[in-house]
PDB file of C-alpha atoms in Angstrom:
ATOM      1  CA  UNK A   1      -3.481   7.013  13.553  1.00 52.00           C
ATOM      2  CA  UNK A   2      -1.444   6.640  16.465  1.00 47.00           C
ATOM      3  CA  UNK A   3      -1.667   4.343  19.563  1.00 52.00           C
ATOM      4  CA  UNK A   4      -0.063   2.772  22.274  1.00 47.00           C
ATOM      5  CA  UNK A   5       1.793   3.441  25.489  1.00 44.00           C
ATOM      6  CA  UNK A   6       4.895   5.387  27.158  1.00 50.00           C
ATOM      7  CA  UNK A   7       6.780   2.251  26.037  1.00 60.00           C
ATOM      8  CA  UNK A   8       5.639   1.271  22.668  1.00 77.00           C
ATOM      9  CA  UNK A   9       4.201   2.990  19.953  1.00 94.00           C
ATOM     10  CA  UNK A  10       1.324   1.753  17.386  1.00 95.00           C
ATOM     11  CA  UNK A  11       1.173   3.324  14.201  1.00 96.00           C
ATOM     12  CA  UNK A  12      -1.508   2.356  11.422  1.00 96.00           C
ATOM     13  CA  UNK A  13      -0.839   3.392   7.826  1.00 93.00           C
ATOM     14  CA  UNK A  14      -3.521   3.223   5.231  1.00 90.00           C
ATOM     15  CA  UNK A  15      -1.354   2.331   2.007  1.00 86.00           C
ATOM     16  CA  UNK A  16      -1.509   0.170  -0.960  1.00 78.00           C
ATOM     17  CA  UNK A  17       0.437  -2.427  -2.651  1.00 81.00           C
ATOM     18  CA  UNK A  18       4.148  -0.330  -1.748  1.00 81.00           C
ATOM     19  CA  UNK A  19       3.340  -2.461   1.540  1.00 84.00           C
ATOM     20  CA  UNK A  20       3.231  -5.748   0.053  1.00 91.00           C
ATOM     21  CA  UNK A  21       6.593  -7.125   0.675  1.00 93.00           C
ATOM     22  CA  UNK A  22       6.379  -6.323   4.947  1.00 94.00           C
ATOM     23  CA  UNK A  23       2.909  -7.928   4.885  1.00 95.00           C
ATOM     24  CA  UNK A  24       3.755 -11.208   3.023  1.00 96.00           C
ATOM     25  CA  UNK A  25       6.691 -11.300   4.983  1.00 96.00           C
ATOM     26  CA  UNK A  26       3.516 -10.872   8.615  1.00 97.00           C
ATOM     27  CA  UNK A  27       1.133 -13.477   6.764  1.00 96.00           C
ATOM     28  CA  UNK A  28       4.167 -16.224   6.257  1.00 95.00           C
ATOM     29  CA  UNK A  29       5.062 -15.636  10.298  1.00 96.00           C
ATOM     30  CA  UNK A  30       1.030 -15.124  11.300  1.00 96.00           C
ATOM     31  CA  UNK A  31      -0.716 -17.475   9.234  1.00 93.00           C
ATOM     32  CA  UNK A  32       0.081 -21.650  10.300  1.00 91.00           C
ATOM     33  CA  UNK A  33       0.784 -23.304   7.065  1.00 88.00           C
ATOM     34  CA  UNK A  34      -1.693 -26.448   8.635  1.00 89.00           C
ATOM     35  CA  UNK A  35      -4.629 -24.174   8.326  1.00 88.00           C
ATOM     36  CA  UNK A  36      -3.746 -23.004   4.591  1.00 84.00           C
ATOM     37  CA  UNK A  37      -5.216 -19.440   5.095  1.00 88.00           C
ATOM     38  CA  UNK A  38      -2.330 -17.330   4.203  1.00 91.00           C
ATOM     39  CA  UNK A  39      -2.921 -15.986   0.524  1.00 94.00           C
ATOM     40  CA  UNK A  40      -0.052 -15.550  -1.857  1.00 94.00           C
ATOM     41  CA  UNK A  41       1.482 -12.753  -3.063  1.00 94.00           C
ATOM     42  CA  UNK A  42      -1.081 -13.077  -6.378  1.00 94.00           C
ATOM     43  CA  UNK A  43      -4.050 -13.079  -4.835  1.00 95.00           C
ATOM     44  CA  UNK A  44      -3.067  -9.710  -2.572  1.00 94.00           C
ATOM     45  CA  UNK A  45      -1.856  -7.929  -5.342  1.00 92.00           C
ATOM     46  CA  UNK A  46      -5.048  -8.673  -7.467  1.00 92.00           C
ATOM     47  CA  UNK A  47      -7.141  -7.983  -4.632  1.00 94.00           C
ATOM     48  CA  UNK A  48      -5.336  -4.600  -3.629  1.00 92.00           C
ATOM     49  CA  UNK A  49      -5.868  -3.284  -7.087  1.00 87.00           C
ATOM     50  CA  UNK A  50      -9.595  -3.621  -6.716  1.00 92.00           C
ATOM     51  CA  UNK A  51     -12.151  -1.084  -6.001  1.00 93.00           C
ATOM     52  CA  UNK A  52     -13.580  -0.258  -2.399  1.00 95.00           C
ATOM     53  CA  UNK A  53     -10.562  -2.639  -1.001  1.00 96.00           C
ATOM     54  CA  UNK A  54      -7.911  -1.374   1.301  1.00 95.00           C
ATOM     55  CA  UNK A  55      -5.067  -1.759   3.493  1.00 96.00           C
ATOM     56  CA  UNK A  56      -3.826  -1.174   7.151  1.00 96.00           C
ATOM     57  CA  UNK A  57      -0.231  -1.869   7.941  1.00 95.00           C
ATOM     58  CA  UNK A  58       0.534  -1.495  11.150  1.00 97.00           C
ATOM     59  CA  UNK A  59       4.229  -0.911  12.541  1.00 96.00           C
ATOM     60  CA  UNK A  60       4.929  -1.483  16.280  1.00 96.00           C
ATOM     61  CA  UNK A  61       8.298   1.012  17.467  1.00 95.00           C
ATOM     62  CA  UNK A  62       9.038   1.426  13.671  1.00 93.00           C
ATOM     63  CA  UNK A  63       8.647  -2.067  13.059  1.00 94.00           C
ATOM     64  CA  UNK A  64       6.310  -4.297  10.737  1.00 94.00           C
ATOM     65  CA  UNK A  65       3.743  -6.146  13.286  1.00 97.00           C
ATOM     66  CA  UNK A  66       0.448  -6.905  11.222  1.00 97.00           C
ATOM     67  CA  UNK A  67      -2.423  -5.774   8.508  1.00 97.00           C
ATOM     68  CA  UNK A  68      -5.680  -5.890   8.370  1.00 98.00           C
ATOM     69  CA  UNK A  69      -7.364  -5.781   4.487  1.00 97.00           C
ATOM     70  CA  UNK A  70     -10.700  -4.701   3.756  1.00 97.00           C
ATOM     71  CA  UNK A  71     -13.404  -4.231   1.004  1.00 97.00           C
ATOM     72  CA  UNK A  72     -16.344  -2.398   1.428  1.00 97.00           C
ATOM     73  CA  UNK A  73     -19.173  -1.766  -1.065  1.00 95.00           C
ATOM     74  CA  UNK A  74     -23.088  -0.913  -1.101  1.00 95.00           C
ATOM     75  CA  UNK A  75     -22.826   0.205   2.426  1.00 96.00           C
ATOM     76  CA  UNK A  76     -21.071  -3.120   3.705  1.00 98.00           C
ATOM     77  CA  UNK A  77     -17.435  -4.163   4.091  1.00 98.00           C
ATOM     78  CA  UNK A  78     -15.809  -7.300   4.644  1.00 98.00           C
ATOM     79  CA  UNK A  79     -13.090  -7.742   6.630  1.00 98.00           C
ATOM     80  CA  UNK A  80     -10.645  -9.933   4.080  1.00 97.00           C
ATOM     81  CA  UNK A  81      -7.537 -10.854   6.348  1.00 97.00           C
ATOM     82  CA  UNK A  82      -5.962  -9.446   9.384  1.00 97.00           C
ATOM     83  CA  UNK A  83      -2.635 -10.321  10.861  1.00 97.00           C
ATOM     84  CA  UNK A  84      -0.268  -9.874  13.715  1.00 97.00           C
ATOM     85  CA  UNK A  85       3.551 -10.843  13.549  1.00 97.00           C
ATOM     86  CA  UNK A  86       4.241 -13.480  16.130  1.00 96.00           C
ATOM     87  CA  UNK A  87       6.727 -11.106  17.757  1.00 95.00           C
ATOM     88  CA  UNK A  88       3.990  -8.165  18.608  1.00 96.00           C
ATOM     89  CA  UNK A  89       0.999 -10.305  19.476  1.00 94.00           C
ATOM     90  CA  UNK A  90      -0.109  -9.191  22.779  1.00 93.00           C
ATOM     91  CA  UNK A  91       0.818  -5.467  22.322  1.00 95.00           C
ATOM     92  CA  UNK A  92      -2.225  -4.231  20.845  1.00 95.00           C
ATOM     93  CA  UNK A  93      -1.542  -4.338  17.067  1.00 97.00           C
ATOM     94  CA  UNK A  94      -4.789  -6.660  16.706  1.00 97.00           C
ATOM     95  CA  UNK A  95      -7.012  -4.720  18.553  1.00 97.00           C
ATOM     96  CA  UNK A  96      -5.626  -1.082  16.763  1.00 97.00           C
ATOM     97  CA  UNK A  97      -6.161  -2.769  13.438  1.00 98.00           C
ATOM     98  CA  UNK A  98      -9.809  -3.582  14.148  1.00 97.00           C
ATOM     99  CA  UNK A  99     -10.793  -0.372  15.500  1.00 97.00           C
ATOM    100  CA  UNK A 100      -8.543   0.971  12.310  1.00 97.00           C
ATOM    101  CA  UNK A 101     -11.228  -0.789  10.140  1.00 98.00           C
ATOM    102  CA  UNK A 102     -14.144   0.047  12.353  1.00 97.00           C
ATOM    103  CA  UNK A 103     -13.339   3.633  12.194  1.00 97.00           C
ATOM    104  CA  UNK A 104     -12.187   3.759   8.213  1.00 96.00           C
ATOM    105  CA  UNK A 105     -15.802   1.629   7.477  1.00 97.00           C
ATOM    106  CA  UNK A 106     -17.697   4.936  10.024  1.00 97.00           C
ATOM    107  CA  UNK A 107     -15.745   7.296   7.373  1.00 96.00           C
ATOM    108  CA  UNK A 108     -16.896   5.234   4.394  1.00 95.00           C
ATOM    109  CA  UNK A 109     -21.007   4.819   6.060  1.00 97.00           C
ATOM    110  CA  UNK A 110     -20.537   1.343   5.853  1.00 98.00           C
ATOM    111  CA  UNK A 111     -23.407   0.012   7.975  1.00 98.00           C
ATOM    112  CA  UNK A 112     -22.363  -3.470   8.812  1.00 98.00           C
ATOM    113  CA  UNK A 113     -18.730  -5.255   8.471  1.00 98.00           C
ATOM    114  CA  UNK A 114     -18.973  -8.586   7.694  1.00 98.00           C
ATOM    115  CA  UNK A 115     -15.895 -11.194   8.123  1.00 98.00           C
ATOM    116  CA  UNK A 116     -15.702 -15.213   8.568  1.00 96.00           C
ATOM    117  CA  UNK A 117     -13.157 -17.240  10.474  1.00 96.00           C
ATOM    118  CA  UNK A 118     -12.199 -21.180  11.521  1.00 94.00           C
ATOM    119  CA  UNK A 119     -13.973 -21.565  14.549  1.00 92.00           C
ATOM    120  CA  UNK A 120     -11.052 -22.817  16.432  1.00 91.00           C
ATOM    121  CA  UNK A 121      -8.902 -19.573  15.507  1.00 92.00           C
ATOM    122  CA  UNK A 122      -7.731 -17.533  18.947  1.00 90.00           C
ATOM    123  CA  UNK A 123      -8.540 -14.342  16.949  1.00 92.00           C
ATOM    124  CA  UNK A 124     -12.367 -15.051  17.509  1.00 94.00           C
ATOM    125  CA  UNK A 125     -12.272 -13.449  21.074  1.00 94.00           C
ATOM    126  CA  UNK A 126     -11.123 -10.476  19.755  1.00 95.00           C
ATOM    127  CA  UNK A 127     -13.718 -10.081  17.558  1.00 97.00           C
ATOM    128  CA  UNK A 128     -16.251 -10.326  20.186  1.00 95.00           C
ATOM    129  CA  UNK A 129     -13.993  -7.970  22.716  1.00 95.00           C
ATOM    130  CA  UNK A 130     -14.935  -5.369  19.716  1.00 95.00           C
ATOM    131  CA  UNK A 131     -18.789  -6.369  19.487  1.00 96.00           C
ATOM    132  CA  UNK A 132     -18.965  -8.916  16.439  1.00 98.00           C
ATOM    133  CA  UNK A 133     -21.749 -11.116  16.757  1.00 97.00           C
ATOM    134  CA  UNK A 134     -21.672 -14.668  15.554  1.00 97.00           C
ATOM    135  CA  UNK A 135     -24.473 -14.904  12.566  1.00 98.00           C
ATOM    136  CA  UNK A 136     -23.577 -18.076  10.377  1.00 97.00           C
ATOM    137  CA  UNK A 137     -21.519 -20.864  10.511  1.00 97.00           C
ATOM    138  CA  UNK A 138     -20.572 -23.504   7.320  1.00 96.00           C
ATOM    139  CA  UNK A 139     -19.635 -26.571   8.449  1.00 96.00           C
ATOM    140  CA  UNK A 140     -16.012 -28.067   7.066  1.00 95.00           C
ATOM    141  CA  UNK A 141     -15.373 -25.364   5.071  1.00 92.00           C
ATOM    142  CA  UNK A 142     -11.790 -24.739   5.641  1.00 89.00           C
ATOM    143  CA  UNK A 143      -9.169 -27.907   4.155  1.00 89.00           C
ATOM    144  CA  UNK A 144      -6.230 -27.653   6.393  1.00 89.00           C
ATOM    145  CA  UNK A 145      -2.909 -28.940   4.980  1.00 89.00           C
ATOM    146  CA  UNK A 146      -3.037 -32.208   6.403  1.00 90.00           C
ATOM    147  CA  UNK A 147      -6.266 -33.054   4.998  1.00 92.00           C
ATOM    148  CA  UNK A 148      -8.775 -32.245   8.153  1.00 92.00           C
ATOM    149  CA  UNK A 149     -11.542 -29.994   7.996  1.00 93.00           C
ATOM    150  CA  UNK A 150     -12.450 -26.918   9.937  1.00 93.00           C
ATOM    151  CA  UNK A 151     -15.791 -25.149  10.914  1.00 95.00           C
ATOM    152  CA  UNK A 152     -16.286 -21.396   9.516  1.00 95.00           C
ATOM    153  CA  UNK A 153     -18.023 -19.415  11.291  1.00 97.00           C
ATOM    154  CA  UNK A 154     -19.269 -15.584   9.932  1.00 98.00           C
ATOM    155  CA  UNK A 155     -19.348 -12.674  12.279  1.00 98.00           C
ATOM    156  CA  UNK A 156     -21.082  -9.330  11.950  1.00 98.00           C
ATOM    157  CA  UNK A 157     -21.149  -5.811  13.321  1.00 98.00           C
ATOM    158  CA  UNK A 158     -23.816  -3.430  12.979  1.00 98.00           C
ATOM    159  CA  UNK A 159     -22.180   0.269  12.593  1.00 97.00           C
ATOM    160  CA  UNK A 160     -25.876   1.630  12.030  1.00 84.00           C
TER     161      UNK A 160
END
């Protein structure tokens, strides 16, 4: 899967825990510790090792720039984590990823992708760019590092 322009060049690579080390390395840089939503290097490799999950890992000129992780099962999926470097946001990696996952989730006849996120996150307009609908919210469910609490809010899109 290739995107991009004359300048750069987007390249997504389904592949499995031989990624690991370049995406801890894009959640420590993506993820702000004050939120406490980057997972540790545990929980990925449990979760990468489970069935119906998998992983983008996109590289921007050659370069690590950002993931996405997904599990899909009984005709859903759930989109688990996605992540741009700091250094490639604003090139496109974000938006490749998702349409990455849209287009693996087609392949698998997944018929609705699921994912949540804190409501204040600046990810949440690119989730509605790609058609995700707003469908739940739980109040203060995220415990930031410092102790304050943050709004989750679940989005859906219907592939069927």
């Amino acid at each position: 899967m290739t995107a991009g322009s004359c300048t750069s060049r987007i390249v997504l690579h389904r592949t499995d825990a031989a990624a690991i080390g370049p995406v801890m390395e894009i959640m420590q840089a993506a993820f702000d510790p004050v939120y406490g939503e980057a997972w540790n290097l545990a929980q990925c490799s449990a979760i990468l090792g489970s069935a119906g999950v998998w992983l983008l890992y996109a590289t921007l000129d050659d370069k690590p720039a950002g993931f996405a992780l997904t599990r899909a099962i009984a005709g859903e999926a759930e989109l688990l984590l996605i992540a741009v470097h700091p250094s490639a946001q604003g090139s496109g990696i974000g938006k490749a990823l998702l349409a990455g996952v849209v287009e693996e989730c087609q392949r698998q006849h997944v018929d609705t992708i699921f994912l949540e996120v804190r409501a204040c996150n600046t990810a949440v307009h690119l989730y509605d760019h790609a058609g995700f609908r707003k469908v739940g919210e739980r109040r203060n469910y995220y415990q930031g590092t410092d102790g304050k609490f943050f709004d989750a809010h679940t989005y859906s899109l219907k592939l069927t």
